[in-house]
């Protein structure tokens, strides 16, 4: 299949599609914020805090779709998608059951935990409304993500790109209907209305994309086969063992990014504002390496499925494909940094402080490329345990304590971000070493000895 061949054009097309989808997702979040803003500052704050909690929860749950996607991409590289997809889909649907149970537990814990940490009593039920619907609908969200990934993996990039663009329009329409028409009476709060809109969009896109995906797959010469129950249960067992480790790694990444900012918030409004401005700019910039890493994840999976004789060579090539666009984007960011700080800070944030924080974010960039790329490759090899252990150790023993020390002793936001980034080269080394030792080393097979009598 042409789309599984690692060429500059194929990689650029796939990564470009992922990048565009990421930008559209940013637009969807902006629409939600704009729509709820007229309802008052309390609702804006509740939606923001609710989204933070939802992001943390989904960082963990997305480990399941990562596991599914890597296995489907390996099958696509091997040319056995028609045979493997029914088994993988069945196992994935079974794995959604424990995921949903865990999601219900999380939803039930949100409001008590917010009350325990003395959150504003007026915000607690609003945040509860936001998280109850979003996290409660985790199965639908994961199916939506899995279908979207399947489209990209199987070469249907145009459909994968068109779906979120259509969803953007549907999201805006549903937000308006649920917030500003008579339909608003059916919702307990603006937060529940906004999240119902998001879930509605996910339902429409998942259903529509699934229909298109199945129709396109049937156009292939091969037909789907009825999954073997034993094989499906074995796949399910493997998924539920592997996915949590990958999810923990994502959750640790979230904690390593968010907790230092919470520490910086204790330094006052000016320090926090400068950090938030730098964080927004860096987040937008990171869409470039993240989209390239997503492309590398799929192409590396193809290579594993194809039994590539030299995975190390493929990996090095993919790292170059990640590094070049990232380097160019970094140069553009350096040239426009001051102007971007002025735009994102509305001329009110401390530009000098924001620039120093932005520089602190950028310092470990080469190691970020390596750790992110290696991490996705380890995901393909189902090394969730290794990644969860090392990301937990480096996050809670290095990144967070050093960030706290920089804030409490030196009162420096930039130093806090820089010290938190020290975990990145460690992860890059550990992940790279695991790949070289366990997955890229040539396997030496014994040479049969001829018997002589």
Short mmCIF file of C-alpha atoms in Angstrom, two decimals:
data_model
loop_
_atom_site.label_atom_id
_atom_site.label_comp_id
_atom_site.label_asym_id
_atom_site.label_seq_id
_atom_site.Cartn_x
_atom_site.Cartn_y
_atom_site.Cartn_z
CA UNK A 1 0.00 0.00 0.00
CA UNK A 2 1.41 3.35 -1.03
CA UNK A 3 0.35 5.23 2.11
CA UNK A 4 2.35 2.86 4.33
CA UNK A 5 5.64 3.61 2.56
CA UNK A 6 7.90 5.97 4.50
CA UNK A 7 8.56 8.85 2.12
CA UNK A 8 8.89 12.56 2.75
CA UNK A 9 5.63 13.19 0.92
CA UNK A 10 3.64 10.56 2.82
CA UNK A 11 5.04 11.68 6.16
CA UNK A 12 4.36 15.35 5.39
CA UNK A 13 0.80 14.60 4.27
CA UNK A 14 0.01 12.61 7.40
CA UNK A 15 1.70 14.98 9.86
CA UNK A 16 0.15 17.97 8.11
CA UNK A 17 -3.28 16.40 8.51
CA UNK A 18 -2.65 15.81 12.22
CA UNK A 19 -1.42 19.41 12.61
CA UNK A 20 -4.54 20.79 10.94
CA UNK A 21 -6.78 18.62 13.13
CA UNK A 22 -4.98 19.89 16.24
CA UNK A 23 -5.57 23.49 15.19
CA UNK A 24 -9.25 22.76 14.60
CA UNK A 25 -9.50 21.23 18.08
CA UNK A 26 -8.05 24.45 19.51
CA UNK A 27 -10.75 26.32 17.62
CA UNK A 28 -13.45 24.12 19.15
CA UNK A 29 -12.20 24.94 22.64
CA UNK A 30 -12.14 28.64 21.80
CA UNK A 31 -15.76 28.47 20.59
CA UNK A 32 -16.86 26.85 23.86
CA UNK A 33 -15.15 29.62 25.82
CA UNK A 34 -16.59 32.40 23.67
CA UNK A 35 -20.09 30.98 23.91
CA UNK A 36 -20.08 30.60 27.68
CA UNK A 37 -18.29 33.90 28.43
CA UNK A 38 -21.47 36.06 28.30
CA UNK A 39 -22.94 33.92 31.07
CA UNK A 40 -20.49 35.37 33.58
CA UNK A 41 -17.01 35.01 35.04
CA UNK A 42 -18.03 32.17 37.37
CA UNK A 43 -19.05 30.03 34.43
CA UNK A 44 -15.83 30.81 32.56
CA UNK A 45 -13.80 29.81 35.64
CA UNK A 46 -15.83 26.64 36.17
CA UNK A 47 -15.48 25.60 32.54
CA UNK A 48 -11.73 26.25 32.67
CA UNK A 49 -11.24 24.22 35.82
CA UNK A 50 -13.54 21.49 34.55
CA UNK A 51 -11.55 21.25 31.32
CA UNK A 52 -8.34 20.88 33.36
CA UNK A 53 -9.82 17.89 35.20
CA UNK A 54 -11.23 16.39 31.99
CA UNK A 55 -7.82 16.73 30.31
CA UNK A 56 -6.19 14.84 33.18
CA UNK A 57 -8.76 12.04 33.03
CA UNK A 58 -8.51 11.68 29.27
CA UNK A 59 -4.71 11.72 29.43
CA UNK A 60 -5.05 8.38 31.19
CA UNK A 61 -7.90 6.91 29.15
CA UNK A 62 -6.22 7.76 25.83
CA UNK A 63 -3.73 4.98 26.55
CA UNK A 64 -6.42 2.56 25.36
CA UNK A 65 -6.78 4.21 21.96
CA UNK A 66 -2.98 4.39 21.63
CA UNK A 67 -2.81 0.64 22.14
CA UNK A 68 -5.58 -0.01 19.62
CA UNK A 69 -4.08 2.39 17.06
CA UNK A 70 -0.59 0.90 17.20
CA UNK A 71 -1.93 -2.61 16.62
CA UNK A 72 -4.16 -1.51 13.75
CA UNK A 73 -1.24 0.34 12.14
CA UNK A 74 0.94 -2.76 12.44
CA UNK A 75 -1.78 -4.77 10.72
CA UNK A 76 -2.06 -2.11 8.01
CA UNK A 77 1.69 -2.25 7.45
CA UNK A 78 1.47 -6.03 7.23
CA UNK A 79 -1.52 -5.89 4.87
CA UNK A 80 -3.80 -7.81 7.23
CA UNK A 81 -6.17 -5.04 8.38
CA UNK A 82 -9.26 -6.87 7.10
CA UNK A 83 -8.39 -9.92 9.21
CA UNK A 84 -7.20 -8.06 12.31
CA UNK A 85 -9.67 -5.17 12.51
CA UNK A 86 -12.69 -7.22 13.71
CA UNK A 87 -10.56 -8.77 16.46
CA UNK A 88 -9.04 -5.44 17.49
CA UNK A 89 -12.40 -3.65 17.39
CA UNK A 90 -14.05 -6.36 19.50
CA UNK A 91 -11.26 -6.27 22.07
CA UNK A 92 -11.37 -2.47 22.14
CA UNK A 93 -15.13 -2.43 22.77
CA UNK A 94 -14.71 -4.94 25.60
CA UNK A 95 -11.96 -2.77 27.12
CA UNK A 96 -14.36 0.17 27.18
CA UNK A 97 -16.34 -1.54 29.96
CA UNK A 98 -13.67 -1.20 32.69
CA UNK A 99 -12.82 2.25 31.32
CA UNK A 100 -16.44 3.34 31.81
CA UNK A 101 -16.54 1.93 35.33
CA UNK A 102 -13.40 3.87 36.22
CA UNK A 103 -14.86 7.01 34.64
CA UNK A 104 -17.96 6.76 36.86
CA UNK A 105 -15.71 6.48 39.93
CA UNK A 106 -13.79 9.60 38.83
CA UNK A 107 -17.03 11.54 38.29
CA UNK A 108 -18.29 10.61 41.76
CA UNK A 109 -15.03 11.80 43.33
CA UNK A 110 -14.76 15.21 41.64
CA UNK A 111 -17.12 17.30 43.78
CA UNK A 112 -16.08 15.76 47.14
CA UNK A 113 -12.40 16.37 46.30
CA UNK A 114 -13.06 19.97 45.25
CA UNK A 115 -14.89 20.53 48.53
CA UNK A 116 -12.05 18.89 50.45
CA UNK A 117 -9.47 21.31 49.01
CA UNK A 118 -11.73 24.28 49.87
CA UNK A 119 -12.72 25.19 46.34
CA UNK A 120 -15.17 28.09 46.03
CA UNK A 121 -18.54 26.53 47.00
CA UNK A 122 -20.26 28.37 44.16
CA UNK A 123 -17.98 26.74 41.59
CA UNK A 124 -18.11 23.15 42.87
CA UNK A 125 -21.49 22.15 41.39
CA UNK A 126 -20.68 23.92 38.11
CA UNK A 127 -17.39 22.07 37.75
CA UNK A 128 -19.25 18.91 38.71
CA UNK A 129 -21.74 19.45 35.87
CA UNK A 130 -18.91 19.96 33.39
CA UNK A 131 -16.93 16.88 34.39
CA UNK A 132 -19.95 14.59 34.89
CA UNK A 133 -21.00 14.79 31.25
CA UNK A 134 -17.56 14.89 29.64
CA UNK A 135 -15.94 12.13 31.71
CA UNK A 136 -19.19 10.19 31.97
CA UNK A 137 -19.24 9.94 28.17
CA UNK A 138 -15.70 8.53 28.02
CA UNK A 139 -16.76 5.50 25.94
CA UNK A 140 -18.16 7.71 23.20
CA UNK A 141 -15.09 9.95 23.27
CA UNK A 142 -12.72 6.98 22.98
CA UNK A 143 -14.71 5.47 20.12
CA UNK A 144 -14.57 8.84 18.37
CA UNK A 145 -10.78 9.00 18.79
CA UNK A 146 -10.33 5.38 17.70
CA UNK A 147 -12.35 5.92 14.51
CA UNK A 148 -10.45 9.14 13.74
CA UNK A 149 -7.13 7.32 14.20
CA UNK A 150 -8.32 4.45 12.01
CA UNK A 151 -9.07 6.88 9.19
CA UNK A 152 -5.52 8.26 9.30
CA UNK A 153 -3.91 4.85 9.63
CA UNK A 154 -5.79 3.38 6.67
CA UNK A 155 -4.94 6.25 4.34
CA UNK A 156 -8.23 8.18 4.54
CA UNK A 157 -6.58 11.47 5.47
CA UNK A 158 -9.10 13.69 3.66
CA UNK A 159 -11.99 12.24 5.61
CA UNK A 160 -9.98 12.49 8.83
CA UNK A 161 -9.42 16.19 8.12
CA UNK A 162 -12.96 16.98 6.96
CA UNK A 163 -14.64 15.45 10.02
CA UNK A 164 -13.33 17.90 12.67
CA UNK A 165 -13.95 20.88 10.36
CA UNK A 166 -17.59 19.82 10.05
CA UNK A 167 -17.63 19.22 13.79
CA UNK A 168 -16.47 22.78 14.42
CA UNK A 169 -19.58 24.12 12.72
CA UNK A 170 -21.87 21.66 14.48
CA UNK A 171 -20.29 22.55 17.82
CA UNK A 172 -20.93 26.27 17.32
CA UNK A 173 -24.54 25.60 16.31
CA UNK A 174 -25.26 23.28 19.25
CA UNK A 175 -23.63 25.69 21.70
CA UNK A 176 -25.91 28.46 20.52
CA UNK A 177 -29.01 26.24 20.62
CA UNK A 178 -28.26 24.84 24.08
CA UNK A 179 -27.22 28.17 25.64
CA UNK A 180 -29.36 30.86 24.03
CA UNK A 181 -32.65 29.28 22.94
CA UNK A 182 -35.53 27.61 24.75
CA UNK A 183 -33.50 24.40 24.77
CA UNK A 184 -31.38 25.91 27.55
CA UNK A 185 -34.19 25.11 29.99
CA UNK A 186 -33.35 21.42 29.69
CA UNK A 187 -29.88 21.91 31.19
CA UNK A 188 -29.03 22.47 34.84
CA UNK A 189 -26.25 24.96 34.03
CA UNK A 190 -24.38 26.51 31.11
CA UNK A 191 -21.57 24.02 31.82
CA UNK A 192 -23.86 21.06 31.21
CA UNK A 193 -25.12 22.73 28.01
CA UNK A 194 -21.61 23.26 26.64
CA UNK A 195 -20.50 19.73 27.46
CA UNK A 196 -23.69 18.26 25.98
CA UNK A 197 -22.79 20.10 22.79
CA UNK A 198 -19.31 18.54 22.83
CA UNK A 199 -20.70 15.05 23.40
CA UNK A 200 -23.27 15.58 20.64
CA UNK A 201 -20.52 16.52 18.20
CA UNK A 202 -18.51 13.44 19.19
CA UNK A 203 -21.56 11.24 18.57
CA UNK A 204 -22.23 12.71 15.12
CA UNK A 205 -18.58 12.57 14.04
CA UNK A 206 -18.00 9.06 15.40
CA UNK A 207 -21.08 7.69 13.63
CA UNK A 208 -20.45 9.51 10.36
CA UNK A 209 -16.74 8.70 10.26
CA UNK A 210 -17.41 5.05 11.10
CA UNK A 211 -19.87 4.71 8.21
CA UNK A 212 -17.38 6.25 5.77
CA UNK A 213 -14.52 4.16 7.15
CA UNK A 214 -16.38 0.85 6.83
CA UNK A 215 -17.58 1.73 3.34
CA UNK A 216 -14.05 2.56 2.20
CA UNK A 217 -12.63 -0.59 3.79
CA UNK A 218 -15.17 -2.74 1.95
CA UNK A 219 -13.92 -1.30 -1.33
CA UNK A 220 -10.65 -3.13 -0.76
CA UNK A 221 -10.25 -6.56 -2.30
CA UNK A 222 -10.25 -8.26 1.11
CA UNK A 223 -13.41 -8.67 3.17
CA UNK A 224 -13.88 -8.60 6.94
CA UNK A 225 -13.80 -11.91 8.74
CA UNK A 226 -15.82 -12.94 11.77
CA UNK A 227 -13.51 -12.56 14.80
CA UNK A 228 -12.43 -15.65 16.66
CA UNK A 229 -13.64 -15.36 20.27
CA UNK A 230 -10.48 -16.82 21.75
CA UNK A 231 -8.29 -14.45 19.77
CA UNK A 232 -10.49 -11.49 20.70
CA UNK A 233 -10.37 -12.27 24.42
CA UNK A 234 -6.60 -12.70 24.24
CA UNK A 235 -6.33 -9.31 22.54
CA UNK A 236 -8.62 -7.78 25.19
CA UNK A 237 -6.46 -9.19 27.98
CA UNK A 238 -3.34 -7.77 26.35
CA UNK A 239 -4.96 -4.36 25.85
CA UNK A 240 -6.09 -3.95 29.46
CA UNK A 241 -2.60 -4.88 30.67
CA UNK A 242 -0.79 -2.51 28.32
CA UNK A 243 -3.07 0.54 28.10
CA UNK A 244 -2.88 1.66 31.77
CA UNK A 245 0.90 2.00 31.63
CA UNK A 246 0.69 4.17 28.53
CA UNK A 247 -2.11 6.17 30.14
CA UNK A 248 -0.07 6.74 33.31
CA UNK A 249 2.76 8.12 31.19
CA UNK A 250 0.36 10.61 29.57
CA UNK A 251 -1.07 11.53 32.98
CA UNK A 252 2.42 12.16 34.33
CA UNK A 253 3.14 14.42 31.36
CA UNK A 254 0.02 16.39 32.29
CA UNK A 255 1.06 16.64 35.95
CA UNK A 256 4.58 17.71 35.02
CA UNK A 257 3.17 20.55 32.94
CA UNK A 258 0.38 21.74 35.24
CA UNK A 259 1.77 21.43 38.78
CA UNK A 260 4.75 23.80 38.29
CA UNK A 261 2.30 26.42 37.03
CA UNK A 262 0.25 25.99 40.20
CA UNK A 263 3.40 26.65 42.25
CA UNK A 264 4.17 29.75 40.18
CA UNK A 265 0.68 31.03 40.95
CA UNK A 266 1.78 31.56 44.57
CA UNK A 267 4.24 34.26 43.39
CA UNK A 268 1.45 36.65 42.47
CA UNK A 269 -0.62 37.75 39.50
CA UNK A 270 2.26 39.21 37.47
CA UNK A 271 4.39 36.05 37.65
CA UNK A 272 1.40 33.84 36.84
CA UNK A 273 0.30 36.05 33.95
CA UNK A 274 3.77 35.97 32.39
CA UNK A 275 3.89 32.19 32.77
CA UNK A 276 0.42 31.73 31.27
CA UNK A 277 1.36 33.85 28.25
CA UNK A 278 4.56 31.85 27.68
CA UNK A 279 2.64 28.60 28.18
CA UNK A 280 0.05 29.55 25.56
CA UNK A 281 2.76 30.39 23.01
CA UNK A 282 4.69 27.21 23.76
CA UNK A 283 1.51 25.11 23.55
CA UNK A 284 0.76 26.44 20.07
CA UNK A 285 4.39 25.86 19.03
CA UNK A 286 4.28 22.28 20.32
CA UNK A 287 1.55 21.43 17.81
CA UNK A 288 4.38 21.14 15.26
CA UNK A 289 6.50 18.46 17.00
CA UNK A 290 3.38 16.75 18.35
CA UNK A 291 1.89 16.33 14.88
CA UNK A 292 5.23 15.02 13.58
CA UNK A 293 5.50 12.61 16.51
CA UNK A 294 1.98 11.34 15.77
CA UNK A 295 3.03 10.72 12.18
CA UNK A 296 6.16 8.91 13.37
CA UNK A 297 4.02 6.72 15.64
CA UNK A 298 1.96 5.51 12.68
CA UNK A 299 4.88 4.98 10.30
CA UNK A 300 6.91 3.16 12.95
CA UNK A 301 3.90 0.90 13.53
CA UNK A 302 3.75 0.23 9.80
CA UNK A 303 7.46 -0.73 9.86
CA UNK A 304 6.97 -3.12 12.79
CA UNK A 305 4.04 -4.73 11.00
CA UNK A 306 6.15 -5.10 7.87
CA UNK A 307 8.89 -6.86 9.89
CA UNK A 308 11.38 -4.20 8.84
CA UNK A 309 14.89 -5.66 9.06
CA UNK A 310 16.35 -2.42 10.43
CA UNK A 311 13.97 -0.65 12.80
CA UNK A 312 16.83 1.48 14.14
CA UNK A 313 17.37 2.98 10.69
CA UNK A 314 13.64 3.66 10.34
CA UNK A 315 13.61 5.29 13.78
CA UNK A 316 16.56 7.55 12.97
CA UNK A 317 14.88 8.62 9.75
CA UNK A 318 11.65 9.40 11.59
CA UNK A 319 13.52 11.43 14.21
CA UNK A 320 15.00 13.54 11.41
CA UNK A 321 11.51 14.04 10.00
CA UNK A 322 10.41 15.27 13.44
CA UNK A 323 13.48 17.42 14.11
CA UNK A 324 13.56 19.39 10.85
CA UNK A 325 10.04 20.93 11.04
CA UNK A 326 10.47 21.43 14.78
CA UNK A 327 13.76 23.28 14.25
CA UNK A 328 12.25 25.51 11.56
CA UNK A 329 9.27 26.27 13.80
CA UNK A 330 11.66 27.10 16.65
CA UNK A 331 13.51 29.59 14.44
CA UNK A 332 10.23 31.25 13.47
CA UNK A 333 9.24 31.37 17.13
CA UNK A 334 12.55 32.99 18.08
CA UNK A 335 12.06 35.65 15.41
CA UNK A 336 8.49 36.42 16.46
CA UNK A 337 8.75 35.80 20.21
CA UNK A 338 8.48 39.41 21.36
CA UNK A 339 5.53 40.14 19.09
CA UNK A 340 3.75 36.97 20.19
CA UNK A 341 4.22 37.85 23.85
CA UNK A 342 2.68 41.25 23.14
CA UNK A 343 -0.29 39.69 21.32
CA UNK A 344 -0.99 36.87 23.79
CA UNK A 345 -0.42 39.13 26.76
CA UNK A 346 -2.58 41.94 25.36
CA UNK A 347 0.25 44.36 26.19
CA UNK A 348 -0.39 43.90 29.92
CA UNK A 349 1.85 40.96 30.87
CA UNK A 350 5.49 41.46 31.84
CA UNK A 351 7.14 40.86 28.44
CA UNK A 352 10.62 40.29 29.85
CA UNK A 353 9.42 37.71 32.37
CA UNK A 354 7.30 35.95 29.72
CA UNK A 355 10.27 35.75 27.34
CA UNK A 356 12.46 34.20 30.03
CA UNK A 357 9.78 31.59 30.78
CA UNK A 358 9.40 30.87 27.07
CA UNK A 359 13.17 30.39 26.80
CA UNK A 360 13.03 27.98 29.75
CA UNK A 361 10.37 25.94 27.93
CA UNK A 362 12.53 25.78 24.79
CA UNK A 363 15.82 24.76 26.43
CA UNK A 364 15.19 20.97 26.49
CA UNK A 365 13.62 20.98 23.00
CA UNK A 366 16.14 18.53 21.40
CA UNK A 367 15.57 16.08 24.25
CA UNK A 368 11.82 16.65 23.98
CA UNK A 369 11.95 15.50 20.35
CA UNK A 370 13.89 12.38 21.37
CA UNK A 371 11.78 11.49 24.41
CA UNK A 372 8.48 12.04 22.59
CA UNK A 373 9.61 10.10 19.53
CA UNK A 374 11.09 7.25 21.55
CA UNK A 375 7.99 7.20 23.76
CA UNK A 376 5.69 6.63 20.79
CA UNK A 377 7.97 3.87 19.51
CA UNK A 378 7.88 2.16 22.90
CA UNK A 379 4.10 2.45 22.78
CA UNK A 380 4.17 0.44 19.56
CA UNK A 381 6.24 -2.21 21.35
CA UNK A 382 3.70 -2.20 24.22
CA UNK A 383 6.22 -1.02 26.84
CA UNK A 384 3.69 0.80 28.99
CA UNK A 385 5.20 -0.52 32.21
CA UNK A 386 8.64 0.92 31.51
CA UNK A 387 7.24 4.31 30.50
CA UNK A 388 4.86 4.57 33.44
CA UNK A 389 7.57 3.76 36.00
CA UNK A 390 10.19 6.13 34.63
CA UNK A 391 7.78 8.98 33.90
CA UNK A 392 6.39 8.64 37.44
CA UNK A 393 9.86 8.70 39.00
CA UNK A 394 11.10 11.67 36.96
CA UNK A 395 7.87 13.65 37.37
CA UNK A 396 7.39 13.28 41.12
CA UNK A 397 11.02 12.91 42.22
CA UNK A 398 12.64 15.46 39.88
CA UNK A 399 10.35 17.80 37.92
CA UNK A 400 7.80 18.74 40.58
CA UNK A 401 10.21 18.96 43.58
CA UNK A 402 12.71 21.07 41.61
CA UNK A 403 9.95 23.38 40.38
CA UNK A 404 8.71 23.79 43.96
CA UNK A 405 12.26 24.56 45.15
CA UNK A 406 12.80 27.17 42.44
CA UNK A 407 9.54 28.90 43.36
CA UNK A 408 9.87 28.72 47.15
CA UNK A 409 13.59 29.59 47.38
CA UNK A 410 14.46 31.66 44.30
CA UNK A 411 10.94 32.87 43.45
CA UNK A 412 11.70 32.45 39.75
CA UNK A 413 9.06 31.21 37.28
CA UNK A 414 11.64 30.74 34.52
CA UNK A 415 13.93 28.70 36.76
CA UNK A 416 10.99 26.57 37.89
CA UNK A 417 10.13 25.69 34.30
CA UNK A 418 13.80 25.10 33.40
CA UNK A 419 14.42 22.77 36.35
CA UNK A 420 11.18 20.88 35.69
CA UNK A 421 12.49 20.24 32.19
CA UNK A 422 15.47 18.28 33.56
CA UNK A 423 13.38 15.13 33.46
CA UNK A 424 13.26 15.30 29.65
CA UNK A 425 16.88 14.25 28.88
CA UNK A 426 16.59 11.47 31.45
CA UNK A 427 13.50 10.07 29.74
CA UNK A 428 15.13 10.45 26.33
CA UNK A 429 18.11 8.40 27.52
CA UNK A 430 16.07 5.68 29.24
CA UNK A 431 13.57 5.29 26.39
CA UNK A 432 16.30 5.28 23.75
CA UNK A 433 18.36 2.73 25.66
CA UNK A 434 15.35 0.42 26.00
CA UNK A 435 14.70 0.58 22.27
CA UNK A 436 18.32 -0.06 21.33
CA UNK A 437 18.75 -2.89 23.81
CA UNK A 438 15.42 -4.70 23.56
CA UNK A 439 14.01 -3.95 20.12
CA UNK A 440 16.73 -2.80 17.76
CA UNK A 441 19.56 -5.18 18.62
CA UNK A 442 20.02 -7.78 15.90
CA UNK A 443 18.77 -11.18 16.91
CA UNK A 444 21.55 -13.73 16.48
CA UNK A 445 20.04 -17.08 15.57
CA UNK A 446 22.02 -20.27 16.15
CA UNK A 447 23.40 -21.86 13.02
CA UNK A 448 22.22 -25.47 12.69
CA UNK A 449 25.09 -27.91 13.04
CA UNK A 450 25.23 -30.80 10.61
CA UNK A 451 25.54 -34.18 12.26
CA UNK A 452 28.40 -36.34 11.26
CA UNK A 453 28.57 -39.93 12.28
#
